[in-house]
mmCIF file with all atom_site columns, C-alpha atoms in Angstrom:
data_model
loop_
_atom_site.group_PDB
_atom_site.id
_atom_site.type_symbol
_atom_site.label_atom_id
_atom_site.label_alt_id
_atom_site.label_comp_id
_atom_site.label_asym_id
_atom_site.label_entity_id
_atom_site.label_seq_id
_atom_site.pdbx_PDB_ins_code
_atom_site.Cartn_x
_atom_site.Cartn_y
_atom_site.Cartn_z
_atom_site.occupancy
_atom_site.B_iso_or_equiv
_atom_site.pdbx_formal_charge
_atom_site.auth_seq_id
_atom_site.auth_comp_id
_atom_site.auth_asym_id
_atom_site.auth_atom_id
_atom_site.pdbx_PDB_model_num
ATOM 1   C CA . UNK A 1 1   ? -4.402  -25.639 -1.591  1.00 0.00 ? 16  UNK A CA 1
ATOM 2   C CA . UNK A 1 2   ? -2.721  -25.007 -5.048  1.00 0.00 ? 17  UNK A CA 1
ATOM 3   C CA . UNK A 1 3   ? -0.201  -22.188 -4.960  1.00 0.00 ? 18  UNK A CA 1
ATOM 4   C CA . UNK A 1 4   ? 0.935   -20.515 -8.013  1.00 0.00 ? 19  UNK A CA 1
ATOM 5   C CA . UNK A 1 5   ? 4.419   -18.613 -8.774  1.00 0.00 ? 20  UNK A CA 1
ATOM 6   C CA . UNK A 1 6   ? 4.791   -16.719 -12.440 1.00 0.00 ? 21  UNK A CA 1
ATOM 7   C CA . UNK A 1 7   ? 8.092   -15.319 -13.419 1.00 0.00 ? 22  UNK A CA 1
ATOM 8   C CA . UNK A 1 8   ? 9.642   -14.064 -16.364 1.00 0.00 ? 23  UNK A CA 1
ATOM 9   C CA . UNK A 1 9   ? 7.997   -10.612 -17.393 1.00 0.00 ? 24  UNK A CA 1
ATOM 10  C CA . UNK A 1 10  ? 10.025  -7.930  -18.111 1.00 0.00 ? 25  UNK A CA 1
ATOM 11  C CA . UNK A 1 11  ? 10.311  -4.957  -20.622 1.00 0.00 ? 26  UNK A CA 1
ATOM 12  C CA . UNK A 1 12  ? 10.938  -6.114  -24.044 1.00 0.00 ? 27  UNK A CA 1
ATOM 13  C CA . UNK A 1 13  ? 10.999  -3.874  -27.563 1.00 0.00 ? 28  UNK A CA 1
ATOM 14  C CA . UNK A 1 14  ? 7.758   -4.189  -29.788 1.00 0.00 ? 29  UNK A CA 1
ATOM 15  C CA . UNK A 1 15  ? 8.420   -7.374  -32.204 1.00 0.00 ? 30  UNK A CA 1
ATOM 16  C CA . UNK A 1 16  ? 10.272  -9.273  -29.499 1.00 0.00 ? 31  UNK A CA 1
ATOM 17  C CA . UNK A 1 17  ? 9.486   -12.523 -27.490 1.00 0.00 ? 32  UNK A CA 1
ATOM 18  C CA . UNK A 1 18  ? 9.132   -13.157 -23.746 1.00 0.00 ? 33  UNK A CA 1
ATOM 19  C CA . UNK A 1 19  ? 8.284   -16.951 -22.103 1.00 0.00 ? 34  UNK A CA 1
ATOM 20  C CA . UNK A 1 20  ? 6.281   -16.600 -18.650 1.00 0.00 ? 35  UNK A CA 1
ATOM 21  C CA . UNK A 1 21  ? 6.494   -19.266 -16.048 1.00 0.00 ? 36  UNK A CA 1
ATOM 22  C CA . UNK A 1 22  ? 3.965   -20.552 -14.053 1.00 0.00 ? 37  UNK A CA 1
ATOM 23  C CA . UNK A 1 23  ? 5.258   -22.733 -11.306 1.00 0.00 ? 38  UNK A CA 1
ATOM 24  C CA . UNK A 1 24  ? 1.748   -24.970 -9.771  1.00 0.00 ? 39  UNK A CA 1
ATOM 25  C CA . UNK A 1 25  ? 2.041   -26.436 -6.220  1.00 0.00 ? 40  UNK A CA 1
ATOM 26  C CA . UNK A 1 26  ? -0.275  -28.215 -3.847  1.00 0.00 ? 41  UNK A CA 1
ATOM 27  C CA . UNK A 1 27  ? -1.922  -30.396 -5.991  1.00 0.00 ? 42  UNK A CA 1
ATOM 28  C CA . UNK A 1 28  ? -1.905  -32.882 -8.673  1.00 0.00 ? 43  UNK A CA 1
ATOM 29  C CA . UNK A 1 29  ? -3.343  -31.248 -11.387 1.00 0.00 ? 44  UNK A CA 1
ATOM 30  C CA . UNK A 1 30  ? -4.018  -33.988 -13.866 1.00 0.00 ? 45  UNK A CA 1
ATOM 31  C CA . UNK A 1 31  ? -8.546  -32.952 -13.891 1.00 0.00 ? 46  UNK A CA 1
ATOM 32  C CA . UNK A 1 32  ? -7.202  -28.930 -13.634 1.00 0.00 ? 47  UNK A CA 1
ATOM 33  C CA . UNK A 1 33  ? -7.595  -26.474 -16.033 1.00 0.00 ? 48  UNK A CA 1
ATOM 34  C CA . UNK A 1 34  ? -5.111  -23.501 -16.264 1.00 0.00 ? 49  UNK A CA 1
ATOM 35  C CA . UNK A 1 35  ? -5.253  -20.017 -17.448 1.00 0.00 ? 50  UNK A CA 1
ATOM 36  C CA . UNK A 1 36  ? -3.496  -16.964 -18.087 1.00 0.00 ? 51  UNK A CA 1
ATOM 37  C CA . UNK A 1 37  ? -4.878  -13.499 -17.776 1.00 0.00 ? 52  UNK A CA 1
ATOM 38  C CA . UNK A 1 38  ? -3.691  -9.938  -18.317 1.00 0.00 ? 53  UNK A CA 1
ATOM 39  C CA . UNK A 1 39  ? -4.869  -6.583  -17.111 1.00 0.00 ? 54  UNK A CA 1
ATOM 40  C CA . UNK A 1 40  ? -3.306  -3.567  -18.520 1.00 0.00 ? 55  UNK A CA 1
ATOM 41  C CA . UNK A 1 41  ? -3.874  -0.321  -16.440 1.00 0.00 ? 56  UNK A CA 1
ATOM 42  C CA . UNK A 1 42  ? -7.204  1.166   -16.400 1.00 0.00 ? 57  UNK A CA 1
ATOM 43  C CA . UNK A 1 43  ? -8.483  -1.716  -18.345 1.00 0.00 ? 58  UNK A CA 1
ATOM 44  C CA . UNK A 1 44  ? -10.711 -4.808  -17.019 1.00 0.00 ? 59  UNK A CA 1
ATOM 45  C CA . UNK A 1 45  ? -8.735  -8.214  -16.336 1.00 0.00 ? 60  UNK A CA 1
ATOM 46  C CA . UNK A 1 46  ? -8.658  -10.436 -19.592 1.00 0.00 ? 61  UNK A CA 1
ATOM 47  C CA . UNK A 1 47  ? -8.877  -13.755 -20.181 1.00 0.00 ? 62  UNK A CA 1
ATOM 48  C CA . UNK A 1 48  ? -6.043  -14.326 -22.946 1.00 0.00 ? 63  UNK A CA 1
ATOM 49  C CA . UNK A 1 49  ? -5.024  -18.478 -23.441 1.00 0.00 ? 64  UNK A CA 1
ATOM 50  C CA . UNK A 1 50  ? -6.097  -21.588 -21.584 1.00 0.00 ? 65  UNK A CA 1
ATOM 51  C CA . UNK A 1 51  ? -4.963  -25.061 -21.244 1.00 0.00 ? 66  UNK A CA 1
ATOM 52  C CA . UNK A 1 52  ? -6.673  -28.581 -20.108 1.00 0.00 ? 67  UNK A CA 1
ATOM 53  C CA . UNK A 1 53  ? -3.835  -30.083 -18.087 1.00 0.00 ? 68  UNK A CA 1
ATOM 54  C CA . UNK A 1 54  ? -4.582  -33.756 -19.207 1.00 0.00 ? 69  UNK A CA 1
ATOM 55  C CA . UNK A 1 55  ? -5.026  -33.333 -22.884 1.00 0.00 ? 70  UNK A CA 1
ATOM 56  C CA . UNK A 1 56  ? -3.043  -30.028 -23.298 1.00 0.00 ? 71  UNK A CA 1
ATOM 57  C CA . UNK A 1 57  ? -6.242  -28.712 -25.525 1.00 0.00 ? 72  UNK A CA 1
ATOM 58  C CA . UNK A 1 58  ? -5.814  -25.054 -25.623 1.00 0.00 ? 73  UNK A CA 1
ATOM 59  C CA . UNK A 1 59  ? -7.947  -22.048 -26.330 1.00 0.00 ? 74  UNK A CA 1
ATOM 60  C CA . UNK A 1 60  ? -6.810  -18.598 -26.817 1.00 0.00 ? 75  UNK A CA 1
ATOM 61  C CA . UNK A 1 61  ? -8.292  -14.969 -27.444 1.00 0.00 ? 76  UNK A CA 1
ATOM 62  C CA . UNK A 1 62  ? -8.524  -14.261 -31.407 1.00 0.00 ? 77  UNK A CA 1
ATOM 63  C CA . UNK A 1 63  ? -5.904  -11.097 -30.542 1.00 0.00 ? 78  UNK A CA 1
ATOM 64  C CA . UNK A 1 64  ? -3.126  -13.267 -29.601 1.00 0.00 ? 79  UNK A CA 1
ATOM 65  C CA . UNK A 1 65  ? -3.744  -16.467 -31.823 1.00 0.00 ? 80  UNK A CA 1
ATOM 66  C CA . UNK A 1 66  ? -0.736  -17.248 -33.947 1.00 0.00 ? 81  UNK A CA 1
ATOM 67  C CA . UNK A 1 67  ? 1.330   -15.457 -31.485 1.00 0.00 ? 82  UNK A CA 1
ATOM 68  C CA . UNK A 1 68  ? 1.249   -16.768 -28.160 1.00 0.00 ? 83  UNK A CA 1
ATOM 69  C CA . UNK A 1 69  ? 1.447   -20.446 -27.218 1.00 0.00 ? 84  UNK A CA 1
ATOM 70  C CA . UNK A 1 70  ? 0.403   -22.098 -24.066 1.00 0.00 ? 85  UNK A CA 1
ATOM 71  C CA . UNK A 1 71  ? 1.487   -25.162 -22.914 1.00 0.00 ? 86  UNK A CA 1
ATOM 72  C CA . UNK A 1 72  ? 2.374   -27.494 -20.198 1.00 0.00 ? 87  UNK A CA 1
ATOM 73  C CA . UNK A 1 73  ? 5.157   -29.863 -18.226 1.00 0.00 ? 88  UNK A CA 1
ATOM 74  C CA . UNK A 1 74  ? 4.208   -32.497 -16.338 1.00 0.00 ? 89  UNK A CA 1
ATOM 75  C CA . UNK A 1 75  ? 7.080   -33.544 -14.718 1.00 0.00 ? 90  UNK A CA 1
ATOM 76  C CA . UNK A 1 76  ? 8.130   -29.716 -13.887 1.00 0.00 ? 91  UNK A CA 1
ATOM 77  C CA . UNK A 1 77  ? 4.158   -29.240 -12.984 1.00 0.00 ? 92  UNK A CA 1
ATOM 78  C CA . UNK A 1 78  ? 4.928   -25.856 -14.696 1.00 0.00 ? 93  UNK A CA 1
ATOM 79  C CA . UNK A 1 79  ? 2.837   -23.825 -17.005 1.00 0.00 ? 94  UNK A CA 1
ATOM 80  C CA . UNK A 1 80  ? 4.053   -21.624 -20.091 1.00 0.00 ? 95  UNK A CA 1
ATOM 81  C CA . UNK A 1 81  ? 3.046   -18.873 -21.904 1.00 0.00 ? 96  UNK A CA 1
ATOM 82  C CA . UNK A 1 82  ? 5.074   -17.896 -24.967 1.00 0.00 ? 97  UNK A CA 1
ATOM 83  C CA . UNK A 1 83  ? 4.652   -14.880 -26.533 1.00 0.00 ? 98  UNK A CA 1
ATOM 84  C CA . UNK A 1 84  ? 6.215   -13.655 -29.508 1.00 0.00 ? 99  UNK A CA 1
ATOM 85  C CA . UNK A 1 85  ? 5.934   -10.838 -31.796 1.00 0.00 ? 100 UNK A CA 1
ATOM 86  C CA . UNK A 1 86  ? 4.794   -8.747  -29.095 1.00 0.00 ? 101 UNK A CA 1
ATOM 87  C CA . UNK A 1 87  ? 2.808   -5.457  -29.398 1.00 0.00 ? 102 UNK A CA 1
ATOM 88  C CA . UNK A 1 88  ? 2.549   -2.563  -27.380 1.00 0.00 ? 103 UNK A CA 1
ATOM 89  C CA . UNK A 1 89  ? -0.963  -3.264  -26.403 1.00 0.00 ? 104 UNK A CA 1
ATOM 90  C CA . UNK A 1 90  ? 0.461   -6.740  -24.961 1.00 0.00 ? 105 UNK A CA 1
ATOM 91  C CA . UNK A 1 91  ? 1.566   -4.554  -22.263 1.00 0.00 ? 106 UNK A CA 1
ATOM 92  C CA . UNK A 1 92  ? -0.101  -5.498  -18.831 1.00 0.00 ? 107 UNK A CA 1
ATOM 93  C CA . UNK A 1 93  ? 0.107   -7.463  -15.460 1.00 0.00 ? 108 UNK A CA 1
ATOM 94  C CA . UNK A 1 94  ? 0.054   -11.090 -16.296 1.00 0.00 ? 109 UNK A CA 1
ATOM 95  C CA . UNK A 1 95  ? -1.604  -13.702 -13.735 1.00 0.00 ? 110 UNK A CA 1
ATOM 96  C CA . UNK A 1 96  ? -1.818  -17.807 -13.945 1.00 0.00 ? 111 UNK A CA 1
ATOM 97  C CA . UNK A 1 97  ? -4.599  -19.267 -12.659 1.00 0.00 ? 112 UNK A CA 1
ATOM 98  C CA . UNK A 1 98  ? -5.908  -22.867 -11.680 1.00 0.00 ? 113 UNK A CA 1
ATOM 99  C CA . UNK A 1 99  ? -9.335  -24.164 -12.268 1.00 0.00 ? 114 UNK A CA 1
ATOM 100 C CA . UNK A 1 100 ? -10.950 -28.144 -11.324 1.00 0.00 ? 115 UNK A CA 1
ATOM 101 C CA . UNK A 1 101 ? -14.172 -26.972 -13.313 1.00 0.00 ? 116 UNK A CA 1
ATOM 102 C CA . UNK A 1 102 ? -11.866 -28.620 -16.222 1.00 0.00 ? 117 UNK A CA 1
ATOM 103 C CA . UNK A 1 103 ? -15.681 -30.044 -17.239 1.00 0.00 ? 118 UNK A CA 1
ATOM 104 C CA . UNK A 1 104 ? -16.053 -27.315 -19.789 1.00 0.00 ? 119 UNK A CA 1
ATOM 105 C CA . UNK A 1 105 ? -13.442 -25.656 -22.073 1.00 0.00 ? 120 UNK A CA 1
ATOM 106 C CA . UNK A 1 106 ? -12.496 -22.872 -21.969 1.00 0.00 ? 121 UNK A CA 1
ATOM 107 C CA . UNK A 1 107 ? -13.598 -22.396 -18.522 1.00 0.00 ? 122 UNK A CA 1
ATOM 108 C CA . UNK A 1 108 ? -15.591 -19.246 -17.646 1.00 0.00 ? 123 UNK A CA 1
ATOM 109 C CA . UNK A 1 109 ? -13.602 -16.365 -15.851 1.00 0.00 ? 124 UNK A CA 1
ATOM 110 C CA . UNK A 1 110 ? -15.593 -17.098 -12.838 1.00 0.00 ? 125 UNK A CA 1
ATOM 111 C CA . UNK A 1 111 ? -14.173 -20.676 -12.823 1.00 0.00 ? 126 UNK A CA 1
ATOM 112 C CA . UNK A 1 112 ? -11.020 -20.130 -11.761 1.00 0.00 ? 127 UNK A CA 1
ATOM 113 C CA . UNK A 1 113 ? -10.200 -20.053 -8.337  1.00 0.00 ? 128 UNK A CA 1
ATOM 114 C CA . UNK A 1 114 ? -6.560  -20.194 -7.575  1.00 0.00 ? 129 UNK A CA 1
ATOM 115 C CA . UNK A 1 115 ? -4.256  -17.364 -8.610  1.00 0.00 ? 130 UNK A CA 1
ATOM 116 C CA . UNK A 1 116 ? -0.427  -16.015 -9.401  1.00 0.00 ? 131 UNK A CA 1
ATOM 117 C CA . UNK A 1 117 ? 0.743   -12.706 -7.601  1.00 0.00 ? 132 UNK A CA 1
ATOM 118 C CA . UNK A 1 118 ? 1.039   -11.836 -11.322 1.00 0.00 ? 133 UNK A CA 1
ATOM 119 C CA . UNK A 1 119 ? 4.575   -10.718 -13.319 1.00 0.00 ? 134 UNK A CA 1
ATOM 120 C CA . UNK A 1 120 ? 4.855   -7.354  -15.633 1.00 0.00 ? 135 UNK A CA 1
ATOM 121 C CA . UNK A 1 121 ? 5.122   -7.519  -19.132 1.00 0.00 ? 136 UNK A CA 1
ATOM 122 C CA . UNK A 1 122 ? 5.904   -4.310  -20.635 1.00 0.00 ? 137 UNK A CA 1
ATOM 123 C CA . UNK A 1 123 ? 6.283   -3.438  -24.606 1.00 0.00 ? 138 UNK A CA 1
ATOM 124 C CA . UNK A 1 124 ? 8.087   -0.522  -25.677 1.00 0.00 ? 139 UNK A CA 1
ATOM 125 C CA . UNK A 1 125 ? 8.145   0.898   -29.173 1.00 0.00 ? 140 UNK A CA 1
#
């Protein structure tokens, strides 16, 4: 069973950077896929950047491109998501997730099966 730990949300002024953690367990994720979503309050759950653990091809949401960066260590089995010039509307509960369908990329929502408890990212003005 994979198990997933984020860290390092936190409140942060408009312009500024944050780096979340995703700490994977369980498995050896070399055919995995990994995302990371975001849900803001009120709003529906968000599919924002994706990675292919083997090749490290990424995908990301057009709102975020040239902005945030996903990307992997194998020997940490840890997933990152660095996010810079950050925007109030980047504000929102931030999950990793953990997909095998790694067959097609991006993988669909639906795919992905394991998940984070989720940190808080928070962008004040």
């Amino acid at each position: 069973q994979v198990q997933l730990v984020e860290s390092g949300g936190g409140l942060v002024q408009a312009g500024g950077s944050l780096r979340l953690s995703c700490a994977a367990s369980g498995r050896t994720f070399g055919s995995y896929a990994m995302g990371w979503f975001r849900q803001a309050p009120g709003k529906e759950r968000e599919f924002v950047a994706a990675i292919r653990w083997s090749s490290s091809t990424t995908w990301y949401i057009d709102s975020v491109k040239g902005r945030f960066t996903i990307f992997r260590d194998n020997a940490k089995n840890t997933m990152y998501l660095q996010m810079n010039s950050l925007k109030r509307e980047d504000t929102a509960v931030y999950y990793c997730a953990a997909t095998s369908a790694s067959y097609r990329f991006p993988p669909l929502s639906a795919d992905f099966d394991s998940w984070g408890q989720g940190t808080q990212v928070t962008v004040s003005s």
